[in-house]
Amino acid sequence: MIPGSFDYHRPSSVADAIKLLADLGEEARPLAGGHSLIPMMKLRMASPEHLIDLGGIEALKGVCRTGADIVIGAMTTQHDLLQSTDIEQSLPILHEAAKLIADPQVRYCGTIGGNVANGDPGNDMPALMVTLGARYRLEGPNGARDVAARDFYEAAYFTALEPGEILTGVAIPVPAAGHGYAYEKLKRKVGDYATAAAAVMLTMEGGKVAACAIGLTNLADIPLLAEEAAAALIGSSLDDASITRAADLARSIMAPAADARGPAEYKIHVGGIMVARAIKRAAARAA
């Protein structure tokens, strides 16, 4: 289908974008990569009168190391993440996950800001950000503020963004050297959203787990942090019994919606399998 008519705006600064959002009100929508908004417009499920394209704001692009954080501009594409040496060396789990998002053509346009700000439970990056302890920089007419990723998601497509605010960047603490990581994603075909996916970050000391975080994608209406499952692994040598228990604890918090990818019971079952696989691969990578 063809979208309804709209006015197109391409600001060159964050300040200009915020002013446009304030002046144009509820009928304006910011546009990042467009892979969520444009299809909705084609189906007439969204009909904004104004599109504010953030692609012309150079300040929102790029990856840099700032103190103990890796800072990623919101308009940095998935392709840019794959090309970044800082990401490959310090946050290889993002490198791994970006390869599993859609296909190369989509990754050239899809941005990290759009992926995390949309609130779509099927997007891959939100659960990774929750797992990594990321913080989001939100800027709007009342200034700038930082919100932890784990506090950002409220329900499917509902987030902590206030009217007129734009997510402008993501700050991720650099993980400990020698950490293990894995992102396991089950999908029906190449380019599809996850039926279920799990992110695991862990460190080992003396053959036992010293720290662990587990995030879950598309297994509830928000990305989940499986805190009890991760805590159950602390101090273990990752024997089969401890991994099985962690997977079961992760399953206990899953509440996926039934859809074309399968019933809820199936998603919970394979969600636990993704957790177990991710734990094992992360452990194999941990120095």
Short mmCIF file of C-alpha atoms in Angstrom, two decimals:
data_model
loop_
_atom_site.label_atom_id
_atom_site.label_comp_id
_atom_site.label_asym_id
_atom_site.label_seq_id
_atom_site.Cartn_x
_atom_site.Cartn_y
_atom_site.Cartn_z
CA MET A 1 0.00 0.00 0.00
CA ILE A 2 0.94 3.65 -0.32
CA PRO A 3 1.36 5.81 2.82
CA GLY A 4 -0.81 8.83 3.40
CA SER A 5 0.55 12.26 2.58
CA PHE A 6 3.02 13.89 4.95
CA ASP A 7 5.52 16.74 5.14
CA TYR A 8 9.18 15.76 5.24
CA HIS A 9 11.74 17.51 7.46
CA ARG A 10 15.50 16.83 7.65
CA PRO A 11 17.09 18.79 10.52
CA SER A 12 20.87 19.06 10.81
CA SER A 13 21.09 19.19 14.61
CA VAL A 14 19.48 17.61 17.65
CA ALA A 15 18.28 21.03 18.77
CA ASP A 16 16.51 21.57 15.44
CA ALA A 17 14.89 18.13 15.63
CA ILE A 18 13.63 18.75 19.16
CA LYS A 19 12.24 22.15 18.13
CA LEU A 20 10.41 20.59 15.17
CA LEU A 21 8.88 17.94 17.43
CA ALA A 22 7.79 20.64 19.88
CA ASP A 23 6.36 22.91 17.19
CA LEU A 24 4.58 20.18 15.21
CA GLY A 25 3.23 18.30 18.22
CA GLU A 26 1.57 14.90 18.18
CA GLU A 27 1.30 14.74 14.39
CA ALA A 28 5.11 14.54 14.01
CA ARG A 29 7.22 11.38 14.22
CA PRO A 30 11.02 11.07 14.23
CA LEU A 31 12.42 8.77 11.54
CA ALA A 32 15.57 6.70 12.12
CA GLY A 33 16.13 3.66 9.88
CA GLY A 34 12.42 3.47 9.08
CA HIS A 35 12.09 -0.31 9.18
CA SER A 36 9.30 -0.15 11.76
CA LEU A 37 7.58 3.14 10.98
CA ILE A 38 7.49 2.99 7.15
CA PRO A 39 5.78 -0.44 6.98
CA MET A 40 3.19 0.79 9.50
CA MET A 41 2.61 3.86 7.33
CA LYS A 42 2.18 1.69 4.24
CA LEU A 43 -0.46 -0.33 6.07
CA ARG A 44 -2.09 2.92 7.27
CA MET A 45 -1.55 1.76 10.86
CA ALA A 46 0.36 5.03 11.36
CA SER A 47 -0.41 8.28 9.51
CA PRO A 48 1.86 11.05 10.81
CA GLU A 49 1.46 14.41 9.12
CA HIS A 50 5.16 15.19 9.55
CA LEU A 51 8.26 12.97 9.33
CA ILE A 52 11.42 14.30 10.96
CA ASP A 53 14.34 12.44 9.39
CA LEU A 54 17.24 12.20 11.85
CA GLY A 55 19.62 10.94 9.16
CA GLY A 56 21.08 14.39 8.53
CA ILE A 57 22.33 14.82 12.12
CA GLU A 58 26.01 13.84 12.00
CA ALA A 59 26.36 14.25 15.77
CA LEU A 60 24.14 11.17 16.21
CA LYS A 61 26.48 8.87 14.28
CA GLY A 62 29.57 6.95 15.35
CA VAL A 63 31.16 4.81 18.05
CA CYS A 64 33.75 6.03 20.54
CA ARG A 65 35.41 5.04 23.81
CA THR A 66 34.69 7.54 26.59
CA GLY A 67 36.29 6.61 29.90
CA ALA A 68 34.88 3.27 31.01
CA ASP A 69 32.07 3.35 28.41
CA ILE A 70 31.56 2.66 24.75
CA VAL A 71 29.24 5.41 23.48
CA ILE A 72 27.19 4.77 20.34
CA GLY A 73 25.28 7.50 18.53
CA ALA A 74 21.62 6.69 17.95
CA MET A 75 21.89 6.94 14.15
CA THR A 76 24.76 4.47 13.98
CA THR A 77 23.64 1.64 11.71
CA GLN A 78 23.94 -2.08 12.35
CA HIS A 79 26.45 -2.15 9.47
CA ASP A 80 28.50 0.52 11.25
CA LEU A 81 28.57 -1.67 14.38
CA LEU A 82 29.94 -4.54 12.32
CA GLN A 83 32.68 -2.29 10.95
CA SER A 84 33.67 -0.82 14.33
CA THR A 85 36.96 -1.99 15.85
CA ASP A 86 35.85 -0.72 19.28
CA ILE A 87 32.73 -2.90 19.13
CA GLU A 88 34.60 -5.95 17.86
CA GLN A 89 37.25 -5.70 20.58
CA SER A 90 35.26 -4.50 23.60
CA LEU A 91 31.64 -5.58 22.91
CA PRO A 92 31.83 -8.59 20.61
CA ILE A 93 28.33 -9.70 21.64
CA LEU A 94 26.96 -6.67 19.74
CA HIS A 95 29.02 -7.73 16.73
CA GLU A 96 27.56 -11.23 17.00
CA ALA A 97 23.98 -10.02 17.40
CA ALA A 98 24.15 -7.44 14.59
CA LYS A 99 24.99 -10.23 12.15
CA LEU A 100 21.71 -11.92 13.09
CA ILE A 101 19.54 -8.87 12.45
CA ALA A 102 17.59 -9.14 9.20
CA ASP A 103 19.91 -9.08 6.16
CA PRO A 104 22.77 -6.87 4.88
CA GLN A 105 20.43 -4.55 2.98
CA VAL A 106 18.46 -3.82 6.15
CA ARG A 107 21.60 -3.49 8.28
CA TYR A 108 22.90 -0.69 6.03
CA CYS A 109 19.88 1.44 7.05
CA GLY A 110 18.66 0.08 10.39
CA THR A 111 20.02 2.06 13.36
CA ILE A 112 20.75 1.11 16.93
CA GLY A 113 18.67 4.05 18.15
CA GLY A 114 15.61 2.98 16.22
CA ASN A 115 16.06 -0.61 17.33
CA VAL A 116 16.19 0.18 21.05
CA ALA A 117 13.79 3.15 21.16
CA ASN A 118 10.83 1.57 19.35
CA GLY A 119 9.86 -0.72 22.22
CA ASP A 120 9.23 -3.68 19.90
CA PRO A 121 9.70 -6.86 21.97
CA GLY A 122 10.95 -8.65 18.84
CA ASN A 123 13.94 -6.35 18.35
CA ASP A 124 17.29 -7.85 19.28
CA MET A 125 19.21 -4.92 20.75
CA PRO A 126 16.96 -4.08 23.75
CA ALA A 127 17.66 -7.35 25.59
CA LEU A 128 21.36 -6.95 24.86
CA MET A 129 21.31 -3.44 26.33
CA VAL A 130 19.53 -4.66 29.45
CA THR A 131 22.09 -7.47 29.78
CA LEU A 132 25.03 -5.09 29.32
CA GLY A 133 23.79 -2.49 31.81
CA ALA A 134 23.48 0.19 29.12
CA ARG A 135 22.18 3.72 29.64
CA TYR A 136 20.18 5.73 27.11
CA ARG A 137 20.62 9.47 26.61
CA LEU A 138 17.24 11.13 26.05
CA GLU A 139 17.06 14.74 24.91
CA GLY A 140 13.98 16.92 24.70
CA PRO A 141 12.56 20.39 25.35
CA ASN A 142 13.34 20.08 29.07
CA GLY A 143 16.97 19.11 28.55
CA ALA A 144 18.88 15.83 28.61
CA ARG A 145 18.59 12.87 30.97
CA ASP A 146 20.00 9.36 31.21
CA VAL A 147 17.79 6.31 31.74
CA ALA A 148 19.02 2.78 32.40
CA ALA A 149 17.97 0.35 29.69
CA ARG A 150 16.36 -1.91 32.29
CA ASP A 151 14.08 0.99 33.36
CA PHE A 152 13.27 2.16 29.83
CA TYR A 153 10.80 -0.50 28.68
CA GLU A 154 7.29 -0.37 30.15
CA ALA A 155 5.18 -2.52 27.79
CA ALA A 156 5.17 -3.45 24.12
CA TYR A 157 5.86 -0.21 22.20
CA PHE A 158 5.65 1.84 25.42
CA THR A 159 8.87 3.29 26.81
CA ALA A 160 10.15 5.99 29.15
CA LEU A 161 10.44 8.50 26.28
CA GLU A 162 8.44 11.62 27.06
CA PRO A 163 6.60 13.60 24.35
CA GLY A 164 9.12 15.58 22.32
CA GLU A 165 12.12 13.53 23.46
CA ILE A 166 14.60 11.78 21.18
CA LEU A 167 16.94 8.96 22.12
CA THR A 168 20.31 10.34 21.02
CA GLY A 169 22.86 7.81 22.26
CA VAL A 170 23.67 4.62 24.11
CA ALA A 171 26.44 4.28 26.71
CA ILE A 172 27.61 0.76 27.57
CA PRO A 173 30.11 -0.06 30.32
CA VAL A 174 33.09 -1.91 28.86
CA PRO A 175 32.92 -5.51 30.14
CA ALA A 176 35.76 -7.10 32.06
CA ALA A 177 38.65 -8.41 30.01
CA GLY A 178 38.34 -12.12 29.31
CA HIS A 179 34.55 -12.19 29.67
CA GLY A 180 32.48 -14.80 27.91
CA TYR A 181 29.53 -13.86 25.75
CA ALA A 182 26.90 -15.35 23.45
CA TYR A 183 23.67 -14.39 21.72
CA GLU A 184 21.55 -17.36 20.70
CA LYS A 185 18.62 -16.64 18.39
CA LEU A 186 16.02 -19.02 17.03
CA LYS A 187 14.17 -17.73 13.96
CA ARG A 188 12.04 -19.30 11.27
CA LYS A 189 14.11 -18.00 8.37
CA VAL A 190 16.91 -15.59 7.56
CA GLY A 191 15.81 -12.04 8.25
CA ASP A 192 12.98 -12.91 10.63
CA TYR A 193 12.44 -11.67 14.17
CA ALA A 194 13.43 -14.08 16.93
CA THR A 195 11.01 -16.78 17.94
CA ALA A 196 13.11 -16.72 21.11
CA ALA A 197 16.60 -15.45 21.88
CA ALA A 198 18.96 -15.20 24.85
CA ALA A 199 22.01 -13.08 25.62
CA VAL A 200 24.57 -14.20 28.19
CA MET A 201 27.56 -12.32 29.62
CA LEU A 202 29.75 -13.98 32.25
CA THR A 203 33.19 -14.02 33.82
CA MET A 204 35.01 -16.97 35.35
CA GLU A 205 37.48 -17.11 38.25
CA GLY A 206 39.17 -20.32 39.30
CA GLY A 207 36.88 -22.38 37.11
CA LYS A 208 33.70 -20.94 38.66
CA VAL A 209 31.28 -18.24 37.56
CA ALA A 210 32.12 -14.92 39.21
CA ALA A 211 29.56 -12.71 37.44
CA CYS A 212 26.70 -13.34 35.05
CA ALA A 213 23.85 -11.56 33.28
CA ILE A 214 21.15 -13.14 31.12
CA GLY A 215 18.75 -11.24 28.85
CA LEU A 216 15.75 -12.56 26.91
CA THR A 217 14.35 -11.38 23.56
CA ASN A 218 10.72 -11.75 22.42
CA LEU A 219 9.75 -13.84 25.45
CA ALA A 220 7.53 -11.17 27.03
CA ASP A 221 6.18 -7.78 25.99
CA ILE A 222 9.46 -6.20 27.16
CA PRO A 223 13.06 -7.43 27.15
CA LEU A 224 13.66 -9.50 30.28
CA LEU A 225 16.63 -9.66 32.62
CA ALA A 226 16.68 -13.16 34.11
CA GLU A 227 18.26 -12.18 37.41
CA GLU A 228 17.45 -15.34 39.37
CA ALA A 229 18.73 -17.53 36.57
CA ALA A 230 22.00 -15.59 36.45
CA ALA A 231 22.34 -15.63 40.26
CA ALA A 232 21.92 -19.40 40.28
CA LEU A 233 25.09 -19.74 38.19
CA ILE A 234 27.30 -17.66 40.48
CA GLY A 235 29.86 -19.92 42.16
CA SER A 236 29.03 -22.90 39.94
CA SER A 237 31.41 -24.66 37.58
CA LEU A 238 28.65 -24.72 34.95
CA ASP A 239 27.89 -28.41 35.25
CA ASP A 240 24.82 -29.73 33.47
CA ALA A 241 22.64 -29.50 36.57
CA SER A 242 23.41 -25.81 37.18
CA ILE A 243 22.80 -24.93 33.53
CA THR A 244 19.49 -26.82 33.53
CA ARG A 245 18.42 -25.01 36.71
CA ALA A 246 19.31 -21.62 35.21
CA ALA A 247 17.33 -22.42 32.06
CA ASP A 248 14.32 -23.47 34.16
CA LEU A 249 14.51 -20.28 36.24
CA ALA A 250 14.66 -18.24 33.04
CA ARG A 251 11.58 -20.07 31.72
CA SER A 252 9.69 -19.18 34.91
CA ILE A 253 9.65 -15.46 34.01
CA MET A 254 8.83 -15.88 30.31
CA ALA A 255 5.40 -14.71 29.19
CA PRO A 256 5.44 -14.66 25.38
CA ALA A 257 2.43 -14.02 23.19
CA ALA A 258 1.22 -16.75 20.85
CA ASP A 259 1.55 -15.78 17.19
CA ALA A 260 2.56 -17.19 13.80
CA ARG A 261 5.92 -18.21 15.27
CA GLY A 262 4.24 -20.62 17.65
CA PRO A 263 2.18 -21.00 20.82
CA ALA A 264 3.43 -19.62 24.12
CA GLU A 265 4.35 -23.10 25.44
CA TYR A 266 6.62 -23.72 22.46
CA LYS A 267 8.33 -20.34 22.81
CA ILE A 268 8.97 -20.93 26.50
CA HIS A 269 10.42 -24.37 25.76
CA VAL A 270 12.81 -23.14 23.07
CA GLY A 271 13.57 -20.02 25.12
CA GLY A 272 15.08 -22.25 27.79
CA ILE A 273 17.10 -24.05 25.13
CA MET A 274 18.47 -20.72 23.87
CA VAL A 275 19.50 -19.84 27.43
CA ALA A 276 21.32 -23.15 27.93
CA ARG A 277 23.11 -22.86 24.59
CA ALA A 278 24.15 -19.27 25.27
CA ILE A 279 25.53 -20.18 28.70
CA LYS A 280 27.62 -22.97 27.25
CA ARG A 281 29.01 -20.85 24.43
CA ALA A 282 29.73 -17.93 26.75
CA ALA A 283 31.56 -20.26 29.14
CA ALA A 284 33.68 -21.64 26.28
CA ARG A 285 34.75 -18.09 25.39
CA ALA A 286 35.52 -16.96 28.95
CA ALA A 287 39.24 -16.73 29.66
#
